[in-house]
Coordinates of C-alpha atoms in Angstrom, one line a residue:
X1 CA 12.8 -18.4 -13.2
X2 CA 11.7 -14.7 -11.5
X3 CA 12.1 -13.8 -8.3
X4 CA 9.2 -11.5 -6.7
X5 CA 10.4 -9.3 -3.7
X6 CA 8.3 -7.5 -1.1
X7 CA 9.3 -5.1 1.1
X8 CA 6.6 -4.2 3.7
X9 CA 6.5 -2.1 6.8
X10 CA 7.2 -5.5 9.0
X11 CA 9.3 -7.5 7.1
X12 CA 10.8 -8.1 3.5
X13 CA 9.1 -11.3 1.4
X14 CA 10.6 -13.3 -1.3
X15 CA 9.2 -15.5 -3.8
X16 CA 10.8 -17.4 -6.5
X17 CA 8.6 -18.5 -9.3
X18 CA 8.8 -20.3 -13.0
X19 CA 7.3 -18.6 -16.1
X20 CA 3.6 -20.4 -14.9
X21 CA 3.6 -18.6 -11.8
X22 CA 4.9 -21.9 -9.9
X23 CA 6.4 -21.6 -6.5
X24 CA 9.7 -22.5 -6.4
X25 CA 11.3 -21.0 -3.4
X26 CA 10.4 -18.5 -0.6
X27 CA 12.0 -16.3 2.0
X28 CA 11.1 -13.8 4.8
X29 CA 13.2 -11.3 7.2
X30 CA 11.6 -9.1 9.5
X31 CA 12.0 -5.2 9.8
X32 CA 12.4 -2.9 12.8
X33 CA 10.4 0.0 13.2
X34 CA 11.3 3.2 15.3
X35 CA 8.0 4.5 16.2
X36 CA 7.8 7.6 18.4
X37 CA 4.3 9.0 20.9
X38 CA 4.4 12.0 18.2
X39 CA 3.2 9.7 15.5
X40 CA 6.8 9.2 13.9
X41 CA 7.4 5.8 12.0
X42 CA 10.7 5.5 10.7
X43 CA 12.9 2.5 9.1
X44 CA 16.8 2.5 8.2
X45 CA 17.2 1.4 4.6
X46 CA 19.7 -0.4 5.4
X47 CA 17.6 -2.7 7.3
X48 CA 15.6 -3.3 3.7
X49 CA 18.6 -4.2 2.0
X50 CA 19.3 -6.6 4.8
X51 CA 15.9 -8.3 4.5
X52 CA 16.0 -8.2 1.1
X53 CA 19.5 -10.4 1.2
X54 CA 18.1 -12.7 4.3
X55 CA 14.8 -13.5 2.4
X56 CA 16.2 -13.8 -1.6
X57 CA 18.7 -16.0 -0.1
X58 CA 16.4 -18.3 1.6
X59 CA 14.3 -18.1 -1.5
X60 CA 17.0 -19.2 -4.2
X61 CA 18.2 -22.2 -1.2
X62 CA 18.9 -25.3 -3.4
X63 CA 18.0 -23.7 -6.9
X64 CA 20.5 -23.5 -9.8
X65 CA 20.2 -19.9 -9.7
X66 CA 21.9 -19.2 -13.1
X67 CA 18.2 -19.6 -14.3
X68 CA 17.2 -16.7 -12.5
X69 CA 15.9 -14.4 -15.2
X70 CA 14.8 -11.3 -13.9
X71 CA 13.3 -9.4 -10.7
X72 CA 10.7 -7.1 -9.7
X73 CA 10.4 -5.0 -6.4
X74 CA 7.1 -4.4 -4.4
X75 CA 7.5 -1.5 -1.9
X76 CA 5.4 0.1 0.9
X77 CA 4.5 3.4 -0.6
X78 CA 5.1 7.3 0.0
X79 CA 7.9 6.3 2.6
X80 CA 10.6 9.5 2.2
X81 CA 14.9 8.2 1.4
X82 CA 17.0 11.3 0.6
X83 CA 20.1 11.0 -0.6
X84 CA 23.3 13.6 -0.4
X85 CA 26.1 14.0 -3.7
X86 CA 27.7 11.2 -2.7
X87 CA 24.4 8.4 -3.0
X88 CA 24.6 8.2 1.0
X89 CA 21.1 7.9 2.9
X90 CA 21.1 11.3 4.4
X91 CA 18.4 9.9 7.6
X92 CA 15.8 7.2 8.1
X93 CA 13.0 6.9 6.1
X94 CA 9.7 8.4 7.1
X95 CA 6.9 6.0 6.5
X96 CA 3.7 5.7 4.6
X97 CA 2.4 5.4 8.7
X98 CA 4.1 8.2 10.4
X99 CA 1.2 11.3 11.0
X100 CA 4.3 13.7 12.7
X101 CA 4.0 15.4 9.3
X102 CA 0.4 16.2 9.7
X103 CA 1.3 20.2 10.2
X104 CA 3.1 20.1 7.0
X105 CA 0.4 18.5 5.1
X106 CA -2.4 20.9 6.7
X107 CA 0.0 24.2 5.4
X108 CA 1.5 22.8 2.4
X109 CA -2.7 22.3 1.4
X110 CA -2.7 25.9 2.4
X111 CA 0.0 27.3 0.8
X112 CA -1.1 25.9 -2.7
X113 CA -4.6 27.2 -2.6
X114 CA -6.5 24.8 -0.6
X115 CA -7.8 21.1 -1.5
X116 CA -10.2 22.0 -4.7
X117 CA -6.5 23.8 -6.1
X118 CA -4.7 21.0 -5.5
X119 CA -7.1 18.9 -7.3
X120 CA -7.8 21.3 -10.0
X121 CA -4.0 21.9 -10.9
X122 CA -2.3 18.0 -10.2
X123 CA -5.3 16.1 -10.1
X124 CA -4.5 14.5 -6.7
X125 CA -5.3 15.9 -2.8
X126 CA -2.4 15.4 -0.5
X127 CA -3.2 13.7 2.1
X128 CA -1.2 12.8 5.5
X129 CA 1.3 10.2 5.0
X130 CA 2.2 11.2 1.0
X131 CA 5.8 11.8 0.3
X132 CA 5.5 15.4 -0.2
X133 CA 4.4 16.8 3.4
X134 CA 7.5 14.5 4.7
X135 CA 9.9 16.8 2.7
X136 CA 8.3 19.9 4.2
X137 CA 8.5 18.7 7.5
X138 CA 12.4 17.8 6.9
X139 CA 13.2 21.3 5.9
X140 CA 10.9 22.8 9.1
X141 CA 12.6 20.8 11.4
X142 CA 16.0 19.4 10.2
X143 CA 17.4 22.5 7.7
X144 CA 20.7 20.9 7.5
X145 CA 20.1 17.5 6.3
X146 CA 17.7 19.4 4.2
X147 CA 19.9 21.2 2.3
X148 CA 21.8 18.1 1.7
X149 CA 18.9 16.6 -0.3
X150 CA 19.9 15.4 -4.0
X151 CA 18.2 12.6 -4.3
X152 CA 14.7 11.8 -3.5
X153 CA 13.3 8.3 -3.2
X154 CA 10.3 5.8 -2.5
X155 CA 11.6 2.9 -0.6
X156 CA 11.2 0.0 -3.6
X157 CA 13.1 2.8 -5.8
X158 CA 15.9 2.5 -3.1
X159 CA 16.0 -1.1 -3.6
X160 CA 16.2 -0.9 -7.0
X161 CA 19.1 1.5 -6.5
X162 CA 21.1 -0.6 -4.1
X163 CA 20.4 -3.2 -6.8
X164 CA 21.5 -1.9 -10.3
X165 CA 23.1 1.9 -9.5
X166 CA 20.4 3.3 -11.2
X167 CA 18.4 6.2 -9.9
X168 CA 14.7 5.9 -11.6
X169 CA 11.2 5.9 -10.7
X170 CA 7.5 4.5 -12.5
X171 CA 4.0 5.8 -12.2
X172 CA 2.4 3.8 -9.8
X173 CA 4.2 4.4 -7.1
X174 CA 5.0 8.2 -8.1
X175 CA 1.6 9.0 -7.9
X176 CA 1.2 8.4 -4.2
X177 CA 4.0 11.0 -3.6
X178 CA 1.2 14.0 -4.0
X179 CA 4.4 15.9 -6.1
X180 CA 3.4 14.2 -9.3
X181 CA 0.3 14.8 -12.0
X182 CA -1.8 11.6 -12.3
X183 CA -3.5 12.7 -15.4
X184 CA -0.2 13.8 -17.2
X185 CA 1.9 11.0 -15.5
X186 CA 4.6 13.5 -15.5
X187 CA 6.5 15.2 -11.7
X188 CA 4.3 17.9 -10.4
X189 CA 7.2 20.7 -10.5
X190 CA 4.7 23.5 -8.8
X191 CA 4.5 21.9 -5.9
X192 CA 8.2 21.5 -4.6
X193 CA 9.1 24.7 -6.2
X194 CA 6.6 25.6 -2.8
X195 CA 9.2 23.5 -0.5
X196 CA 12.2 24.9 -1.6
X197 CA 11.2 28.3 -2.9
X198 CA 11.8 27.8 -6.3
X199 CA 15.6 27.0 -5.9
X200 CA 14.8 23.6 -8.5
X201 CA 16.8 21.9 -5.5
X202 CA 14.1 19.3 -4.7
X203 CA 13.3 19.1 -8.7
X204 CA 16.6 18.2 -9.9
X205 CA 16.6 15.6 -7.0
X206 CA 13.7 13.3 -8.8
X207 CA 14.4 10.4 -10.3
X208 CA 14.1 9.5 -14.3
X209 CA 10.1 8.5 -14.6
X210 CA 10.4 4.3 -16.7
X211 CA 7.2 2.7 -17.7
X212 CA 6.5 -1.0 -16.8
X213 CA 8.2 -2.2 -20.3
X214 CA 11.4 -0.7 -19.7
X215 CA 13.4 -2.2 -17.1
X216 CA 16.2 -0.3 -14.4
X217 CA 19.5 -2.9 -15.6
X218 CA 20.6 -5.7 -14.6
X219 CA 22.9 -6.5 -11.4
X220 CA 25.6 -5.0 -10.0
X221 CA 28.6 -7.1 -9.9
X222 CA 29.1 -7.3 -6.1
X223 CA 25.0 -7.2 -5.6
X224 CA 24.9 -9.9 -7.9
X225 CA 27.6 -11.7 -5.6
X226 CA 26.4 -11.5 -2.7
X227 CA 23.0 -12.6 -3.4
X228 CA 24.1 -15.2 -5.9
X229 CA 22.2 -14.5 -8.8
X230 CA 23.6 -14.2 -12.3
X231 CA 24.9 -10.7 -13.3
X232 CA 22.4 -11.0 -16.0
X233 CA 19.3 -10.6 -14.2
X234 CA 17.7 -8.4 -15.1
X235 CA 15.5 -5.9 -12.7
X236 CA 12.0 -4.5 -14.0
X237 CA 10.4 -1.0 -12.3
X238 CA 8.8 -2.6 -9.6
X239 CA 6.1 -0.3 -7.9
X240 CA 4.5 0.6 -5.1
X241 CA 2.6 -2.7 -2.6
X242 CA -0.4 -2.2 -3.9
X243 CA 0.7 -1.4 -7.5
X244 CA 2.3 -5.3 -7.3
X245 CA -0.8 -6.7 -5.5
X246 CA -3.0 -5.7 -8.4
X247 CA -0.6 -6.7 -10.6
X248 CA -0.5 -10.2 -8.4
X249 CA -4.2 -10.6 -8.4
X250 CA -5.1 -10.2 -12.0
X251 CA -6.5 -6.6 -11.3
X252 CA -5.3 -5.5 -14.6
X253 CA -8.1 -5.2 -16.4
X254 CA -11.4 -2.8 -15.7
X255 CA -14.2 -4.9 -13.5
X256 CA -11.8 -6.4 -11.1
X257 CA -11.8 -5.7 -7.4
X258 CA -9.0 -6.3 -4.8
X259 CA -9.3 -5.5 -1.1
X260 CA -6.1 -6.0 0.9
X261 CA -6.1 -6.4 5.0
X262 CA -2.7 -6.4 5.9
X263 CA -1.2 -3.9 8.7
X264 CA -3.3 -1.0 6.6
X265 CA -6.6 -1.7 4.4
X266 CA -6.6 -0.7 1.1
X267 CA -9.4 -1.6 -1.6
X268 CA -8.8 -0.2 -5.5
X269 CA -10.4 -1.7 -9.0
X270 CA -8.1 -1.4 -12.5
X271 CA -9.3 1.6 -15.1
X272 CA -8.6 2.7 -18.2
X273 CA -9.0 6.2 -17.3
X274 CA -8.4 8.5 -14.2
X275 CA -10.6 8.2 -11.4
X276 CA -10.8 12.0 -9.7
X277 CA -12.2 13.1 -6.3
X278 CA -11.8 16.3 -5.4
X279 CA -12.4 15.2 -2.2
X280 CA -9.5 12.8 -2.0
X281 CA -11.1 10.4 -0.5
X282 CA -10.1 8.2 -3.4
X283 CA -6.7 8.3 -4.4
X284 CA -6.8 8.4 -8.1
X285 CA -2.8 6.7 -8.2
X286 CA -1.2 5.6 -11.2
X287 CA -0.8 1.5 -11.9
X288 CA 2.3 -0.3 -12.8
X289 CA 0.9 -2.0 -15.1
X290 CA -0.3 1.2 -17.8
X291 CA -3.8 2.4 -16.7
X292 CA -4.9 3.9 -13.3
X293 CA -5.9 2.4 -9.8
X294 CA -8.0 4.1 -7.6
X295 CA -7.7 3.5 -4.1
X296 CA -8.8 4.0 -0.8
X297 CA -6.5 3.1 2.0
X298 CA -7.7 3.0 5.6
X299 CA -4.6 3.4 8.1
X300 CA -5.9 1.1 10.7
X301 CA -6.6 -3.2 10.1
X302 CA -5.2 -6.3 10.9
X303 CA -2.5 -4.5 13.7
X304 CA -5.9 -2.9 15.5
X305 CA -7.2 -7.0 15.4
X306 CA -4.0 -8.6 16.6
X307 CA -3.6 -5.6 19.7
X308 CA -7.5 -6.2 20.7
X309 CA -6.6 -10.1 20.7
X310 CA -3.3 -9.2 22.7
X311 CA -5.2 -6.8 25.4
X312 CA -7.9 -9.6 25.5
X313 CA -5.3 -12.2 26.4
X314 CA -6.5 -14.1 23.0
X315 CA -4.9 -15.3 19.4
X316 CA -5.9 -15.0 16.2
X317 CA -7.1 -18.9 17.0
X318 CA -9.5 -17.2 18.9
X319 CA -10.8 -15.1 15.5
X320 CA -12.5 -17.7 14.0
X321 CA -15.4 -18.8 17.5
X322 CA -16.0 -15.5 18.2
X323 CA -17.5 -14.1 14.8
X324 CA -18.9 -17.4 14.8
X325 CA -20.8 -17.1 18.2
X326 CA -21.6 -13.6 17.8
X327 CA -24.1 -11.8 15.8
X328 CA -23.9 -9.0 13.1
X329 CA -23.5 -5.3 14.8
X330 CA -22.3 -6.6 17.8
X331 CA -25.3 -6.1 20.2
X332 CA -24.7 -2.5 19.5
X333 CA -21.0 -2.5 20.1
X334 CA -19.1 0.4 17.5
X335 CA -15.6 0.3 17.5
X336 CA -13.5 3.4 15.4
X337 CA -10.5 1.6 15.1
X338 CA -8.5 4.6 14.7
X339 CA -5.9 3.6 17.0
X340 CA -3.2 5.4 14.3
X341 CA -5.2 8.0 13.4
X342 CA -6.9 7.7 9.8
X343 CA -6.2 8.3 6.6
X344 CA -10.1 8.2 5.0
X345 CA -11.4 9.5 6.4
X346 CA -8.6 12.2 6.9
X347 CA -8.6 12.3 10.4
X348 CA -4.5 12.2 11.4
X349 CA -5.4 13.2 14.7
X350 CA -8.1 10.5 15.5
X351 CA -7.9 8.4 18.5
X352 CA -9.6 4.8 19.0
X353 CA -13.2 4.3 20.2
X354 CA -15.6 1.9 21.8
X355 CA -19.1 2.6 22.0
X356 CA -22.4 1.3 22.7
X357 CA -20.5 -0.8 25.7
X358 CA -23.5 -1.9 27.7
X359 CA -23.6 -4.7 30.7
X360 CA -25.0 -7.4 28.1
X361 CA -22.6 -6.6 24.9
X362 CA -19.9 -6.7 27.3
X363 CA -17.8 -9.6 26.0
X364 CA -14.6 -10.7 24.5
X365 CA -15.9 -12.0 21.6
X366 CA -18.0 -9.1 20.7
X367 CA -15.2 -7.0 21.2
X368 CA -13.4 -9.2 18.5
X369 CA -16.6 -9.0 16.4
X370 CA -16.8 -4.9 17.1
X371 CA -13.1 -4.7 16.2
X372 CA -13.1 -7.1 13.1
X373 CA -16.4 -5.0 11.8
X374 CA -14.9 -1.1 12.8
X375 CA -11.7 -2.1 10.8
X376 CA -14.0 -3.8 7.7
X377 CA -16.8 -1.1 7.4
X378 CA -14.0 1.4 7.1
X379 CA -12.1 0.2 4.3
X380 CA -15.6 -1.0 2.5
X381 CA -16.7 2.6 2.8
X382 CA -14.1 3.4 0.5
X383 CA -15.5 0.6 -1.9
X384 CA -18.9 2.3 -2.6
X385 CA -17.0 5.9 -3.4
X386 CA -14.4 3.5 -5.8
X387 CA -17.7 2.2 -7.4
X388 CA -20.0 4.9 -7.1
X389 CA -22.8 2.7 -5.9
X390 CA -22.3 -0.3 -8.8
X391 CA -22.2 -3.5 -6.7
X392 CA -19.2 -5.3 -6.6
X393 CA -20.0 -9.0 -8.3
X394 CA -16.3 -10.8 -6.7
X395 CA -14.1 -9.6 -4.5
X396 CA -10.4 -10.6 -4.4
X397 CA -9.1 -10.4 -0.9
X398 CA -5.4 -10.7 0.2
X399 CA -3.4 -9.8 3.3
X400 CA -3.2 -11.6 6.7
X401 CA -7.1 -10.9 7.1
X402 CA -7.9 -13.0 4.1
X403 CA -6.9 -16.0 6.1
X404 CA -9.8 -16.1 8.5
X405 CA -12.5 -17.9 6.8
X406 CA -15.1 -16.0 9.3
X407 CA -13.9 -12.7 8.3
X408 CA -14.1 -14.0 4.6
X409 CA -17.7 -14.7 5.1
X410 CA -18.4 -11.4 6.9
X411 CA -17.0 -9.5 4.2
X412 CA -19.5 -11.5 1.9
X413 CA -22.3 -10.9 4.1
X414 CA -21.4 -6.8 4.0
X415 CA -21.0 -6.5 0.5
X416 CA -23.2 -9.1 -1.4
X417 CA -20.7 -10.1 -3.3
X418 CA -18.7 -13.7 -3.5
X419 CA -15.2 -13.7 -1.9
X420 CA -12.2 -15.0 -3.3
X421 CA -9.3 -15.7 -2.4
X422 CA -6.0 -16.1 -4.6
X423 CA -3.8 -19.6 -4.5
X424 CA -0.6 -17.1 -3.8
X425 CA -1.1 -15.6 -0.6
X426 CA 1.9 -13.1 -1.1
X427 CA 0.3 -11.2 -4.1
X428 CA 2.6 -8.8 -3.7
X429 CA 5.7 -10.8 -4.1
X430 CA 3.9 -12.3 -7.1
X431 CA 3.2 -9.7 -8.7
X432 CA 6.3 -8.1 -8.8
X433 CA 7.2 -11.3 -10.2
X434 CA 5.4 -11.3 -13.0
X435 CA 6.1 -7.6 -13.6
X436 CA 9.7 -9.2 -14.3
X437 CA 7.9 -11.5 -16.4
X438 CA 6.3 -8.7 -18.2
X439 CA 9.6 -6.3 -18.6
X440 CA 12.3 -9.7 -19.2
X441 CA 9.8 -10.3 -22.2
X442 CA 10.3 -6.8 -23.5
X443 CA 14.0 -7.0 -23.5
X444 CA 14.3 -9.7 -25.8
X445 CA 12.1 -9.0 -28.8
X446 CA 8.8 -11.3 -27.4
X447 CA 6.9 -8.9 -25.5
X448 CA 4.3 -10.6 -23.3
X449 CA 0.6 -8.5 -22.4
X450 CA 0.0 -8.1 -18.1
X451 CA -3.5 -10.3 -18.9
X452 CA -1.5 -12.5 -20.6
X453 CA 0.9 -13.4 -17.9
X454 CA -2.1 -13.2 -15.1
X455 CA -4.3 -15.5 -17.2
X456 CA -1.7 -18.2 -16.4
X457 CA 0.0 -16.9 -13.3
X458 CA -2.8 -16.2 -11.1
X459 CA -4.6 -19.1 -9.4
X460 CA -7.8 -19.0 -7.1
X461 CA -8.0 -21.4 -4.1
X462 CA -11.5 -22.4 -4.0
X463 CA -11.7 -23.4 -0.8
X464 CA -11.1 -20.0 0.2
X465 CA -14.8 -18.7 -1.5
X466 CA -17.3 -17.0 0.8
X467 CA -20.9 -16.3 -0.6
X468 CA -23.1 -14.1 1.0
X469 CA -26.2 -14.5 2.9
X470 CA -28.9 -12.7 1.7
X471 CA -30.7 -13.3 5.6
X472 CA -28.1 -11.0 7.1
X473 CA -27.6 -8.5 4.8
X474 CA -29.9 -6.5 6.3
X475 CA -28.4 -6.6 9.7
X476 CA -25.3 -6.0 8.6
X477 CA -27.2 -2.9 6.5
X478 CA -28.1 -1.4 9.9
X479 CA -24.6 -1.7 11.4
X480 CA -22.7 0.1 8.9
X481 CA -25.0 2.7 9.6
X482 CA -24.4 2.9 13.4
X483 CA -20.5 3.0 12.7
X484 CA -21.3 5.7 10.1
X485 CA -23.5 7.1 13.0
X486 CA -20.9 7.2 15.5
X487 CA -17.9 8.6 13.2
X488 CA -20.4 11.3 12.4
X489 CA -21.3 11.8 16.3
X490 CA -17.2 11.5 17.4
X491 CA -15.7 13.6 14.3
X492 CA -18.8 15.5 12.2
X493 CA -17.2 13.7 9.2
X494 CA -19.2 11.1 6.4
X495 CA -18.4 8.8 4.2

C-alpha cells in the first residue's frame, strides 16, 4: 500500500491507496490561516504536522498498516519555513497568497536588472508570491530573525523534514521559488547573493536538490510511532500541489492538459523541454516527474465563488440553476474577480470589480454566472499563452470547481474542447501517491516509468464528461472579449 498526502492552504488530505491506484482509506484536517488587511497570509507549520497526523491517521483507520510501503508529499508551493542552527521554525510561514511582499518583489526585479535580466540570466520572472521576494521582505522588516536563517524551506519540504530528519528539496517545487535556474535545474546563487550581500548566508541555507527516483529515507522512529506506520516506509521527494496533481492526472506526457479550480486556478500541460516567457506570464516550473510544466496560476477561483454565494445569501446548491437559467456573458455583466489581487496578470495590487451592472442584468444568478465566468476567463487566458494558440482537444479538470457539472459544461463551451474529469477527485493526494509508487520501485532494483504507474492508476469518471456546444461558442467568443475589454479599461494590461 502508499499513502498520498496533501497539504493545501485550507486543510491537509490523506489518501491511502494499493499498487492499482485503489482507494483504500482517506483522511482530512483543516488548517488556520492568519490573514492580515496588508495582504499577509501566514500558517504555523506546526499546524501541517498536526493535519498531517489527524488525516494519515484517519486514512490508515482499520488497515494492517505494516503494508504501508512508502509515502509521497504534495505541498502548496513558494510558501517561505526558515529554520535557525538548531532545526527550530524561526516564524510562520508566508504563503504562496500573501501580496505584503509585493515591494520586495517590485525592488528585488530592480535590483537584478529588470524582468528581461531576470529571464535572460535564470530563465524565470519573479513574480509576487515566489519564495524569493518573502526572504527580502524578512530581512527589510524582521533583521533579527533574519540573521537567524539557516535553513530555508517549501512547506512539503518541511513535511518531509518533520518526517525523515532529512533536509532536501526536488525540481518541481524549486522552481517556483524564483532563486533557482529552470533550464539548468540547479539553485540560482546570484540571486540571494542580492538578499544577503554576498555573505553565502542564504546559499548555504538551501537544501540538497533529489530527483523524483531518489527518495528522502524512511521514518523516523518516533514519527513512525506516532502515526503508526512501519519504520520502513519509505518517503519519496514529493513536490509542489500542482507538481502531484499532474503527476495525479496522468499529465506526464507532452499533449495533456490539466486545469485545477481549487482556492487559486492553475492550468499547465507536460513538456519535454522548457517553456520560456520573458513575460512571465507563464511560469516555465520544473515537474516532479523529469520534464517541465508550464503554468499559469490565477490567484483568485473557487474562494471568490463561495464569498459571492455567501454575500448573496446562497450555496454552492445554488451553482448549478443559475448557470443553467442564465445566458453566456451575463447580459453584459464583467466581473474581475481580483478580490486578492492577481498573480496573471501581475496585478498584486488589484482590487475586485463588477461592471456592466444595469437595471435588467441585475440578478443573483447573473452575478453567480458573472462571477463563475471572471474567475474561468482568467485562468483560460493563461491556456492560449501555455498553447500558443493550438486548441486544446480534452481538458482534465480537478479542484472543488470540477464538481459542478454546469461549470464543467461552461468550460467546454469556452474552450471547444471535451471535459474530463478524473475518478480520484484528490489528484493531488494521488499523485503524490504514485510518486511513492514511482521512487519505492527504484529502491528495490524494479524501477517502474510515471506513464506506467498512470496508465493503471489514473481513472476517468465518465459521467463527469462535458462536450462543447458549437451554438454558443460564439457568445461565449464575445464575452471573453468584454472581460479582456474591461481588464484593459480598469488596469491598461492584456492578456
Amino acid at each position: 500500500m502508499y499513502l498520498g498526502i496533501d497539504c493545501g492552504t485550507q486543510g491537509t488530505k490523506a489518501l491511502l491507496m494499493d499498487e492499482n491506484g485503489n482507494p483504500l482509506g482517506r483522511g482530512y484536517a483543516a488548517h488556520a490561516l492568519i490573514e492580515r488587511p496588508n495582504g499577509a497570509r501566514e500558517q504555523d507549520p506546526q499546524w501541517w504536522v498536526d493535519a498531517m497526523c489527524d488525516s494519515v491517521k484517519q486514512a490508515l483507520a482499520g488497515v494492517p498498516t505494516a503494508d504501508v510501503l512508502a509515502l509521497g508529499v504534495s505541498g502548496q508551493q513558494h510558501g517561505l519555513v526558515v529554520l535557525d542552527a538548531d532545526l527550530q521554525v524561526i516564524r510562520p510561514a508566508k504563503l504562496w497568497n500573501d501580496t505584503e511582499t509585493t515591494p520586495q518583489n517590485a525592488e528585488l526585479i530592480e535590483r537584478l536588472g529588470g524582468k528581461e535580466a531576470c529571464f535572460q540570466r535564470f530563465g524565470i520572472v519573479p513574480l509576487t508570491g515566489y519564495t524569493v521576494s518573502k526572504l527580502l521582505w524578512l530581512k527589510e522588516h524582521e533583521p533579527e530573525n533574519f540573521a537567524r536563517v539557516r535553513h530555508i524551506l517549501l512547506p512539503h519540504e518541511y513535511l518531509n523534514f518533520w518526517l525523515t530528519g532529512r533536509l532536501c528539496a526536488e525540481y518541481g517545487d524549486a522552481s517556483g521559488t524564483a532563486f533557482f535556474d529552470v533550464r539548468t535545474r540547479q539553485w540560482a546563487r546570484e540571486v540571494l547573493d542580492e538578499i544577503d550581500g554576498g555573505s553565502g548566508q542564504l546559499y548555504r541555507a538551501l537544501p540538497e536538490l533529489l530527483t523524483s527516483e531518489q527518495s528522502v529515507g524512511t521514518l523516523r522512529e518516533e514519527v513512525a510511532a506516532q502515526l503508526g506506520l512501519p519504520q520502513t516506509c519509505l518517503v519519496s521527494t514529493g513536490g509542489g500541489d500542482n507538481m502531484m496533481g499532474a503527476i495525479g492526472t496522468g499529465n506526464v506526457r507532452e499533449g495533456v492538459v490539466t486545469l485545477s479550480l481549487g482556492t487559486s486556478s492553475t492550468v499547465y500541460s507536460y513538456t519535454e523541454q522548457p517553456v520560456l516567457d520573458p513575460t512571465g506570464n507563464v511560469a516555465p516550473f520544473c515537474s516532479s516527474s523529469g520534464g517541465w510544466l508550464p503554468l499559469v496560476c490565477t490567484m483568485n477561483a473557487t474562494n471568490v465563488v463561495t464569498q459571492t454565494l455567501t454575500v448573496l445569501g446562497k450555496t454552492v446548491a445554488d451553482i448549478e440553476p443559475a448557470l443553467a437559467s442564465t445566458q453566456p456573458g451575463s447580459e453584459g455583466l464583467c466581473f474581475l474577480p481580483f478580490l486578492n489581487g492577481e498573480r496573471t496578470p501581475d496585478l498584486p495590487q488589484a482590487q475586485g470589480s463588477l461592471v456592466g451592472l444595469t437595471a435588467n442584468n441585475f440578478t443573483p444568478a447573473n452575478i453567480i454566472r458573472a462571477a463563475i465566468e471572471g474567475v474561468s476567463f482568467g485562468v483560460l487566458n493563461g491556456l492560449e499563452l501555455i498553447l500558443h494558440g493550438k486548441q486544446a482537444e480534452v481538458i482534465l479538470v480537478i479542484g472543488g470547481g470540477a464538481r459542478s457539472a454546469e461549470w464543467r459544461q461552461l468550460l467546454a463551451d469556452v474552450t471547444g474542447a471535451t471535459i474530463r474529469v478524473p475518478a480520484e477527485a484528490e489528484a493531488g493526494c494521488l499523485g503524490a501517491a504514485m510518486q511513492a509508487v514511482h521512487a519505492y520501485s527504484h529502491s528495490i532494483g524494479l524501477p517502474q516509468s510515471f506513464t506506467e504507474i498512470t496508465g493503471r492508476c489514473v481513472r476517468l469518471e465518465e459521467s463527469g464528461t462535458a462536450t462543447p456546444r458549437r451554438e454558443l461558442r460564439e457568445a461565449y467568443r464575445q464575452a471573453m472579449a468584454n472581460y479582456r475589454l474591461r481588464l484593459t479599461e480598469l488596469y491598461a494590461v492584456s492578456l
